[in-house]
mmCIF file of N, CA and C in Angstrom:
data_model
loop_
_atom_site.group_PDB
_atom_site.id
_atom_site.type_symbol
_atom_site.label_atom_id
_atom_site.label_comp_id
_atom_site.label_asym_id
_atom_site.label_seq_id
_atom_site.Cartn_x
_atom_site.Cartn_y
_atom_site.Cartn_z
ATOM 1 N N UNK Z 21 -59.731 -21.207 -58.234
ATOM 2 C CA UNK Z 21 -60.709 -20.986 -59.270
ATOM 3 C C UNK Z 21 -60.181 -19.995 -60.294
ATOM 4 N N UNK Z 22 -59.513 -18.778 -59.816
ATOM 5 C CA UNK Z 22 -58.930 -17.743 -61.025
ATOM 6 C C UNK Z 22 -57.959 -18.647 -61.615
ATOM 7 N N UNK Z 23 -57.061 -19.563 -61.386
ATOM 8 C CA UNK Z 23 -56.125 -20.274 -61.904
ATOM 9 C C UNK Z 23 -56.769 -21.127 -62.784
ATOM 10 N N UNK Z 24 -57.877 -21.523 -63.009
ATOM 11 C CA UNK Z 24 -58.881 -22.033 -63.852
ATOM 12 C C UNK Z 24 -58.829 -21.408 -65.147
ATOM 13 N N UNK Z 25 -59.306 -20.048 -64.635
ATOM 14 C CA UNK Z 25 -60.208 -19.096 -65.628
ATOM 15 C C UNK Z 25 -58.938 -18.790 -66.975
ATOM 16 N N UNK Z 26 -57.832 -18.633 -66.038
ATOM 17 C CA UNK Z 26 -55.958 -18.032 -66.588
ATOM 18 C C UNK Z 26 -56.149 -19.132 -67.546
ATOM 19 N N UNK Z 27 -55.882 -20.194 -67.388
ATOM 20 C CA UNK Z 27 -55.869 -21.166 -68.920
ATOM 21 C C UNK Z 27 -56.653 -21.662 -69.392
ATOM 22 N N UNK Z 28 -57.944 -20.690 -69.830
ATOM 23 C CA UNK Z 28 -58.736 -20.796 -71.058
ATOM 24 C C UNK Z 28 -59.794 -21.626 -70.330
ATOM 25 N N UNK Z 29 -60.203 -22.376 -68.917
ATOM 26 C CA UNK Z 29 -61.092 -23.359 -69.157
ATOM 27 C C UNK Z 29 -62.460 -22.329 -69.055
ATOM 28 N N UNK Z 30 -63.355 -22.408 -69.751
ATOM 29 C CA UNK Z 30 -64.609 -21.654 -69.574
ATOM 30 C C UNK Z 30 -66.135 -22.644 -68.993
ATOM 31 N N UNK Z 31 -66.632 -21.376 -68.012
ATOM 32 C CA UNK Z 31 -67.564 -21.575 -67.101
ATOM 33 C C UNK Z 31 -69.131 -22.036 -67.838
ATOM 34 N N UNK Z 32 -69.757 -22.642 -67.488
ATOM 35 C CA UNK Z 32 -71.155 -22.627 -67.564
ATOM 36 C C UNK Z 32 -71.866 -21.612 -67.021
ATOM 37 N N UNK Z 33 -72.915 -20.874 -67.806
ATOM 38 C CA UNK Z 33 -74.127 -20.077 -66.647
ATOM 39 C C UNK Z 33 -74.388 -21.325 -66.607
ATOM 40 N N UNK Z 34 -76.444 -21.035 -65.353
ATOM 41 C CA UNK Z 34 -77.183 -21.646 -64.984
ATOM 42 C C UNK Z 34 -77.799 -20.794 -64.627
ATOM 43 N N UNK Z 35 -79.175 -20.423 -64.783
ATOM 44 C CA UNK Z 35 -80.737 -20.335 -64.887
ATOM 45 C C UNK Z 35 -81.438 -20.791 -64.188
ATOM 46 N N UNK Z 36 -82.058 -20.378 -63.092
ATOM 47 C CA UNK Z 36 -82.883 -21.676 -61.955
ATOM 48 C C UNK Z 36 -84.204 -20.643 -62.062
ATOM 49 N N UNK Z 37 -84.915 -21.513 -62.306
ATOM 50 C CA UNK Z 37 -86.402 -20.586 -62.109
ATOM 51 C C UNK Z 37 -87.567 -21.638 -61.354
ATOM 52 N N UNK Z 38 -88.373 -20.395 -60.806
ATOM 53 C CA UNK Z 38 -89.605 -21.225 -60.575
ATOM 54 C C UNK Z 38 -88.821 -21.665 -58.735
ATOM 55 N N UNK Z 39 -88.393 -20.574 -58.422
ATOM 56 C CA UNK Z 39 -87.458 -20.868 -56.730
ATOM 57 C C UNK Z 39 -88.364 -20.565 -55.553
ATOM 58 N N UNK Z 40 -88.830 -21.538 -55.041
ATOM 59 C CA UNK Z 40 -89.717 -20.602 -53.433
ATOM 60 C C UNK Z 40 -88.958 -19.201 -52.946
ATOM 61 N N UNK Z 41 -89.937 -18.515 -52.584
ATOM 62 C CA UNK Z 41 -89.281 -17.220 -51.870
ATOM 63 C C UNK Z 41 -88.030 -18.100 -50.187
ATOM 64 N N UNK Z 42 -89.235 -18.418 -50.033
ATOM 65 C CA UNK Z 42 -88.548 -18.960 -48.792
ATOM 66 C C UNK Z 42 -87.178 -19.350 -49.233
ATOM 67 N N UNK Z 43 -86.623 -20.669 -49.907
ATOM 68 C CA UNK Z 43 -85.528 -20.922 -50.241
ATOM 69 C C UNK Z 43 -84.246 -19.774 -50.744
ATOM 70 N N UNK Z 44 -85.107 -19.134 -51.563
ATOM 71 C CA UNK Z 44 -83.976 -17.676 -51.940
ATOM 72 C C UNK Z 44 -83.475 -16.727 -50.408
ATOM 73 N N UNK Z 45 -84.753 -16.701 -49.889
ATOM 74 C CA UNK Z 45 -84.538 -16.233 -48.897
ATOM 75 C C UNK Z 45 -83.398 -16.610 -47.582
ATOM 76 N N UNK Z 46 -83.863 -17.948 -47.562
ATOM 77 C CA UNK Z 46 -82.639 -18.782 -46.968
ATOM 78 C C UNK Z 46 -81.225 -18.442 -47.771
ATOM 79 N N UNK Z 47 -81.286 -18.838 -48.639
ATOM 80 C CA UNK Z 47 -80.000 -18.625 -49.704
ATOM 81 C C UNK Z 47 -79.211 -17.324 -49.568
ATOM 82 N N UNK Z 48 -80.337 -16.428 -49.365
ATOM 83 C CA UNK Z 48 -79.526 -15.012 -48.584
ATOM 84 C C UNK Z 48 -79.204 -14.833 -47.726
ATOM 85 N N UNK Z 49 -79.351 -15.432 -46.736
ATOM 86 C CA UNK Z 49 -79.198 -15.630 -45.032
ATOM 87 C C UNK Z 49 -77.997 -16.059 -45.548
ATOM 88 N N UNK Z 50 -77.795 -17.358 -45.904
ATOM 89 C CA UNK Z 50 -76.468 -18.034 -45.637
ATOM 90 C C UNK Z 50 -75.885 -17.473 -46.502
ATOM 91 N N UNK Z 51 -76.304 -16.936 -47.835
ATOM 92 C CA UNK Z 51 -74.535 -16.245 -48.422
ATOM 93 C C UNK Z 51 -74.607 -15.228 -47.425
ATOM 94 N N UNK Z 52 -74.983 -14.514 -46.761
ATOM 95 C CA UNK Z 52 -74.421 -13.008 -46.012
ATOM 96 C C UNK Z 52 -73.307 -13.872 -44.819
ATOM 97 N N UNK Z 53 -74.103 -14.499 -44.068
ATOM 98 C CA UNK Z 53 -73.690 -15.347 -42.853
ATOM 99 C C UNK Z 53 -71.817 -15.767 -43.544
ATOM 100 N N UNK Z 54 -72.103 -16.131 -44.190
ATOM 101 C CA UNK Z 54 -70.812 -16.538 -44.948
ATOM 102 C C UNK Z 54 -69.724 -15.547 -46.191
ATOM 103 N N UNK Z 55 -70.471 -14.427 -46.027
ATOM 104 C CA UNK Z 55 -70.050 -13.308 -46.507
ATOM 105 C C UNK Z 55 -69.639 -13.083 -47.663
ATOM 106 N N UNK Z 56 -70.491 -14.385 -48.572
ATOM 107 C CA UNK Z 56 -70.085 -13.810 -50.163
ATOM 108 C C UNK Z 56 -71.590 -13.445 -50.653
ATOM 109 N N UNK Z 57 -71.526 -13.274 -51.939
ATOM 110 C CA UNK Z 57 -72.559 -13.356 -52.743
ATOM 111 C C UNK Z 57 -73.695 -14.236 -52.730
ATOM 112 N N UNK Z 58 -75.235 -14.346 -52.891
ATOM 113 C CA UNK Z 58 -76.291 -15.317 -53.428
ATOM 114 C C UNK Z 58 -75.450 -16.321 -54.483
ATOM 115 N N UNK Z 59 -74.932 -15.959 -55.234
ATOM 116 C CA UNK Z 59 -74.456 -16.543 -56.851
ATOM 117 C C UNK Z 59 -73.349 -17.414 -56.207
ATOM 118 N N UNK Z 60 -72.426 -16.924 -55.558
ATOM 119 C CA UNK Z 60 -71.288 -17.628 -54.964
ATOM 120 C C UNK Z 60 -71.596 -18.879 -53.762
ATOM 121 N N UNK Z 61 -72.622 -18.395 -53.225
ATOM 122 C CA UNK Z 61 -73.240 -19.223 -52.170
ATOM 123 C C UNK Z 61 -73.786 -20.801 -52.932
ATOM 124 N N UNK Z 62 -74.496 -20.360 -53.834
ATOM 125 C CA UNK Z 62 -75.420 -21.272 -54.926
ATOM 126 C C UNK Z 62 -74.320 -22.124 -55.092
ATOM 127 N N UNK Z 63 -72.991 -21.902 -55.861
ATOM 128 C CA UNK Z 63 -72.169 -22.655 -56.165
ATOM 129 C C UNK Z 63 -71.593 -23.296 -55.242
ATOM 130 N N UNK Z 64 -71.338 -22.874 -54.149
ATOM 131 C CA UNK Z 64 -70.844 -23.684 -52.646
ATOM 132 C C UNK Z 64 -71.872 -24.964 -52.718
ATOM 133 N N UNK Z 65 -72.966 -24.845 -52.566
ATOM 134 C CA UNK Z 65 -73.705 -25.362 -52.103
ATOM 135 C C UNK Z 65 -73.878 -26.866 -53.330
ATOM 136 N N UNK Z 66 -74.045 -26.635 -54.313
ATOM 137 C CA UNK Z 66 -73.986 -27.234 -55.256
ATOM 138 C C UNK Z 66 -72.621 -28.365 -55.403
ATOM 139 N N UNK Z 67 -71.311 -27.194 -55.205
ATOM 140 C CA UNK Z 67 -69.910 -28.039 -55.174
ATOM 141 C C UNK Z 67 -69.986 -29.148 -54.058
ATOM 142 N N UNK Z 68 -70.391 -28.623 -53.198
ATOM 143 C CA UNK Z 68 -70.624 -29.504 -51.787
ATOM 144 C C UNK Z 68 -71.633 -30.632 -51.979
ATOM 145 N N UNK Z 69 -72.838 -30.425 -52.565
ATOM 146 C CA UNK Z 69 -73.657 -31.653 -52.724
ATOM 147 C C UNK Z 69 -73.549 -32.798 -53.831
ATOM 148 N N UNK Z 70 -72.541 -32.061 -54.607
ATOM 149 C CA UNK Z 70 -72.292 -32.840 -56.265
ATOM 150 C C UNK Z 70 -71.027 -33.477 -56.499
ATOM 151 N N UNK Z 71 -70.003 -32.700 -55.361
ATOM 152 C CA UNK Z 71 -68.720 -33.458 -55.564
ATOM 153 C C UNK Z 71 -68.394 -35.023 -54.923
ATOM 154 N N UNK Z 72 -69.478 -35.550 -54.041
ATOM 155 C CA UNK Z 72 -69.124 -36.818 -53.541
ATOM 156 C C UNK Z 72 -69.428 -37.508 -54.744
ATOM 157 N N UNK Z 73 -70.220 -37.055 -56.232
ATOM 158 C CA UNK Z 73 -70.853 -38.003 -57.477
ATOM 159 C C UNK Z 73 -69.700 -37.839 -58.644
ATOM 160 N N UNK Z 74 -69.037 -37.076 -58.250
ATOM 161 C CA UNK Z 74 -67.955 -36.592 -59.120
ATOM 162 C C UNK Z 74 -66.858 -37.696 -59.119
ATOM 163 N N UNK Z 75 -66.757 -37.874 -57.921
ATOM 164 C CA UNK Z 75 -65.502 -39.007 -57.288
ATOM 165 C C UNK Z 75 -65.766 -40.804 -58.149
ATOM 166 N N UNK Z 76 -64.653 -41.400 -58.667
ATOM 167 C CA UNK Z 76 -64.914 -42.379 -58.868
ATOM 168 C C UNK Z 76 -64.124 -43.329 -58.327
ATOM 169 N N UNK Z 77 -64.576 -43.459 -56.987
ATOM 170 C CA UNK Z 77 -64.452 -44.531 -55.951
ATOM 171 C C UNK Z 77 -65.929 -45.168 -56.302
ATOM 172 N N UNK Z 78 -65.302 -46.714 -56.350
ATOM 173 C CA UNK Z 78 -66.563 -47.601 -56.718
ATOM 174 C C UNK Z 78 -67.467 -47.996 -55.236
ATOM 175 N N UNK Z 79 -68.876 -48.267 -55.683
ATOM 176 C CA UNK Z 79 -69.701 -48.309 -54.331
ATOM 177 C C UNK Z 79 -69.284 -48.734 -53.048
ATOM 178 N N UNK Z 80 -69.461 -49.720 -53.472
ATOM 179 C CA UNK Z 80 -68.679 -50.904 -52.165
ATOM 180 C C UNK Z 80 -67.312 -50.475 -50.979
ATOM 181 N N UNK Z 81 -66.457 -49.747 -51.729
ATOM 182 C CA UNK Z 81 -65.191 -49.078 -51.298
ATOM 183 C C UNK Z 81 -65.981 -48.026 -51.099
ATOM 184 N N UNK Z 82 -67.183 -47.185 -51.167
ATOM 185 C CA UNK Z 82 -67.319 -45.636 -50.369
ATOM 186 C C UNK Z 82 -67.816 -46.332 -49.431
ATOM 187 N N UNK Z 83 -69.138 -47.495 -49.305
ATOM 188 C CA UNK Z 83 -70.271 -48.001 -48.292
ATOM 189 C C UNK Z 83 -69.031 -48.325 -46.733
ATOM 190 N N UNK Z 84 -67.933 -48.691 -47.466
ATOM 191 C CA UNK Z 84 -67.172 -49.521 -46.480
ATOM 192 C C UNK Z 84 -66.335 -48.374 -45.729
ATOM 193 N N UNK Z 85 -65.875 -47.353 -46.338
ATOM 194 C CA UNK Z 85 -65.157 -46.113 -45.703
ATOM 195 C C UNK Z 85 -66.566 -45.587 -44.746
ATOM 196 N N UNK Z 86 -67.617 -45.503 -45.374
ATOM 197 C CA UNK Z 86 -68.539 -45.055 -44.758
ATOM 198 C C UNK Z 86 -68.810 -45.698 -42.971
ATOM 199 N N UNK Z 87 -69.087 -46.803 -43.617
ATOM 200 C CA UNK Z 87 -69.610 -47.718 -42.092
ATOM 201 C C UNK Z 87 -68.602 -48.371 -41.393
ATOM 202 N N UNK Z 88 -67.464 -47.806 -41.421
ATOM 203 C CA UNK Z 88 -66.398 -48.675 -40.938
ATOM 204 C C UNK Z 88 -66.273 -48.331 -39.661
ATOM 205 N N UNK Z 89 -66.175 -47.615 -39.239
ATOM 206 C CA UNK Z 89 -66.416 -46.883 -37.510
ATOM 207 C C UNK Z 89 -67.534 -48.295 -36.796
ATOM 208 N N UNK Z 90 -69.024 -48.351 -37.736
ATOM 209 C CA UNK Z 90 -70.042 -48.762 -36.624
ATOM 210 C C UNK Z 90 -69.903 -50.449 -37.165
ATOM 211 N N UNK Z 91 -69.312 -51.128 -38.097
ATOM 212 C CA UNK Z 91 -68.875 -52.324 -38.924
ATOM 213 C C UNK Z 91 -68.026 -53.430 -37.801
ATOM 214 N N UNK Z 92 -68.671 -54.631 -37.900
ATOM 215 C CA UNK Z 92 -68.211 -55.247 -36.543
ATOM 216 C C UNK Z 92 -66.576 -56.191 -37.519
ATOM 217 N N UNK Z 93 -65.725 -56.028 -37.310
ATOM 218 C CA UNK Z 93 -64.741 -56.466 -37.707
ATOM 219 C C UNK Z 93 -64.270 -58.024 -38.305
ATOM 220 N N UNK Z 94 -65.193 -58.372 -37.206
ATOM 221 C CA UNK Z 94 -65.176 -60.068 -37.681
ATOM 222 C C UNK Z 94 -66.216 -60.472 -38.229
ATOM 223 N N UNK Z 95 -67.226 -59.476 -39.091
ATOM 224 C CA UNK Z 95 -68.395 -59.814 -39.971
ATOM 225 C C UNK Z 95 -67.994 -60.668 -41.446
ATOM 226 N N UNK Z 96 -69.146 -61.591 -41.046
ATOM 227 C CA UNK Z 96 -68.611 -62.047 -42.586
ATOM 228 C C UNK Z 96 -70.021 -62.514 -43.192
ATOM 229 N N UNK Z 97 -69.823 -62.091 -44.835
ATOM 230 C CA UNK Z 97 -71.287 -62.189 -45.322
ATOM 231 C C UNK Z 97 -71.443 -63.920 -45.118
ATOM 232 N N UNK Z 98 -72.947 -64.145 -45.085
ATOM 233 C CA UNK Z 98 -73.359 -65.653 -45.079
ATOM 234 C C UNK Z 98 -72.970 -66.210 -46.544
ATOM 235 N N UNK Z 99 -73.167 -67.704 -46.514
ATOM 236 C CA UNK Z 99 -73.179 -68.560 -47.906
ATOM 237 C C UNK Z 99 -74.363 -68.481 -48.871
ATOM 238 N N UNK Z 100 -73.917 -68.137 -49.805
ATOM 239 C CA UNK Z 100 -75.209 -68.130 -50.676
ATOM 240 C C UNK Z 100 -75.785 -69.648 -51.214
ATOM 241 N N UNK Z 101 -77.026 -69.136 -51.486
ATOM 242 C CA UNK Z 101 -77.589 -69.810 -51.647
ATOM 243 C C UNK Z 101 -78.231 -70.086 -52.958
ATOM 244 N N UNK Z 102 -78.209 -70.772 -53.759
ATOM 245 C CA UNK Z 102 -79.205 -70.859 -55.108
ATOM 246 C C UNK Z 102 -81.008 -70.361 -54.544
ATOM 247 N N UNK Z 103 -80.983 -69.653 -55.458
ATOM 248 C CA UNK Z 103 -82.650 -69.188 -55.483
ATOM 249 C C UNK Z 103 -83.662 -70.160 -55.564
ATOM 250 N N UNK Z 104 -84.585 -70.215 -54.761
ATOM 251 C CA UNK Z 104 -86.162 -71.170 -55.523
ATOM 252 C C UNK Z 104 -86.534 -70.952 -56.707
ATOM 253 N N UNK Z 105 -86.658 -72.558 -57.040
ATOM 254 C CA UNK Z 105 -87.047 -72.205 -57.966
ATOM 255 C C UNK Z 105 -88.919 -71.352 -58.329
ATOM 256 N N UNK Z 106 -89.003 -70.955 -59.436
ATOM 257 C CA UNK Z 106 -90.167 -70.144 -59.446
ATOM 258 C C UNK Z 106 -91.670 -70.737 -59.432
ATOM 259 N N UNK Z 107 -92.371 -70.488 -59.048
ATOM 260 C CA UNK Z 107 -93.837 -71.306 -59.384
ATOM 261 C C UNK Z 107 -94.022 -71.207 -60.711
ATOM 262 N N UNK Z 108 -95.043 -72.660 -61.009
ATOM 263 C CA UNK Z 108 -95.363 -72.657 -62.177
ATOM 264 C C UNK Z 108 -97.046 -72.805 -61.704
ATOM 265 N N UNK Z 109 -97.626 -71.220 -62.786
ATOM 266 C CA UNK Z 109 -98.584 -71.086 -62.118
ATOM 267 C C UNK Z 109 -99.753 -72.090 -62.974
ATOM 268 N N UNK Z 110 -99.306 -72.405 -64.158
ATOM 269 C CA UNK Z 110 -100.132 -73.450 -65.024
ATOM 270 C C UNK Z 110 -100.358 -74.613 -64.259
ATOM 271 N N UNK Z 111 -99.503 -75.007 -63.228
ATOM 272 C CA UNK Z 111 -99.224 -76.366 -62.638
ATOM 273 C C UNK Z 111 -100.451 -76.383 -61.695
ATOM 274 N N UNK Z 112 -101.325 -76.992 -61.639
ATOM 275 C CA UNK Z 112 -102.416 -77.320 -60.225
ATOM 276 C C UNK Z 112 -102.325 -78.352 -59.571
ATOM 277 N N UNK Z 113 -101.637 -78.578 -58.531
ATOM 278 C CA UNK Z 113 -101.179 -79.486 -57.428
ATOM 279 C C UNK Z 113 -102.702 -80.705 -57.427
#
């Protein structure tokens, strides 16, 4: 992150208001537990929940890394099928 800061790229604040006590409160538990800062914690937490959206691996290729462990090997999708056609609700049988 200081190797960031060294060539010029500059940071965003962020402003969060309107926070349950409870949640801040939590938020202090775990930055101490983890021994940095509230502010530093926030950003962990954030990097961690935002960087899997960051990634541009297309759906299909994450779903499949994902479920590949419980994914039966010799699955294969069925044949499609053309759709029905739609009712025609003007029509009275």
């Amino acid at each position: 992150m200081h190797a960031l800061l060294s060539v010029g790229v500059s940071m965003a604040a962020l402003t969060i208001r309107n926070v349950d006590d409870a949640i801040k409160q939590s938020l202090r538990i775990r930055a101490a537990q983890h021994g940095v800062s509230m502010e530093e914690e926030a950003r962990r937490i954030l990097r961690e929940a935002l960087g899997c959206a960051a990634r541009s691996q297309p759906l299909g290729q994450r779903l499949k890394q994902r479920f590949a462990e419980v994914a039966a090997t010799d699955f294969e999708l069925p044949a499609r099928q053309l759709p029905r056609r739609p009712p025609h609700w003007d029509e009275m049988p």
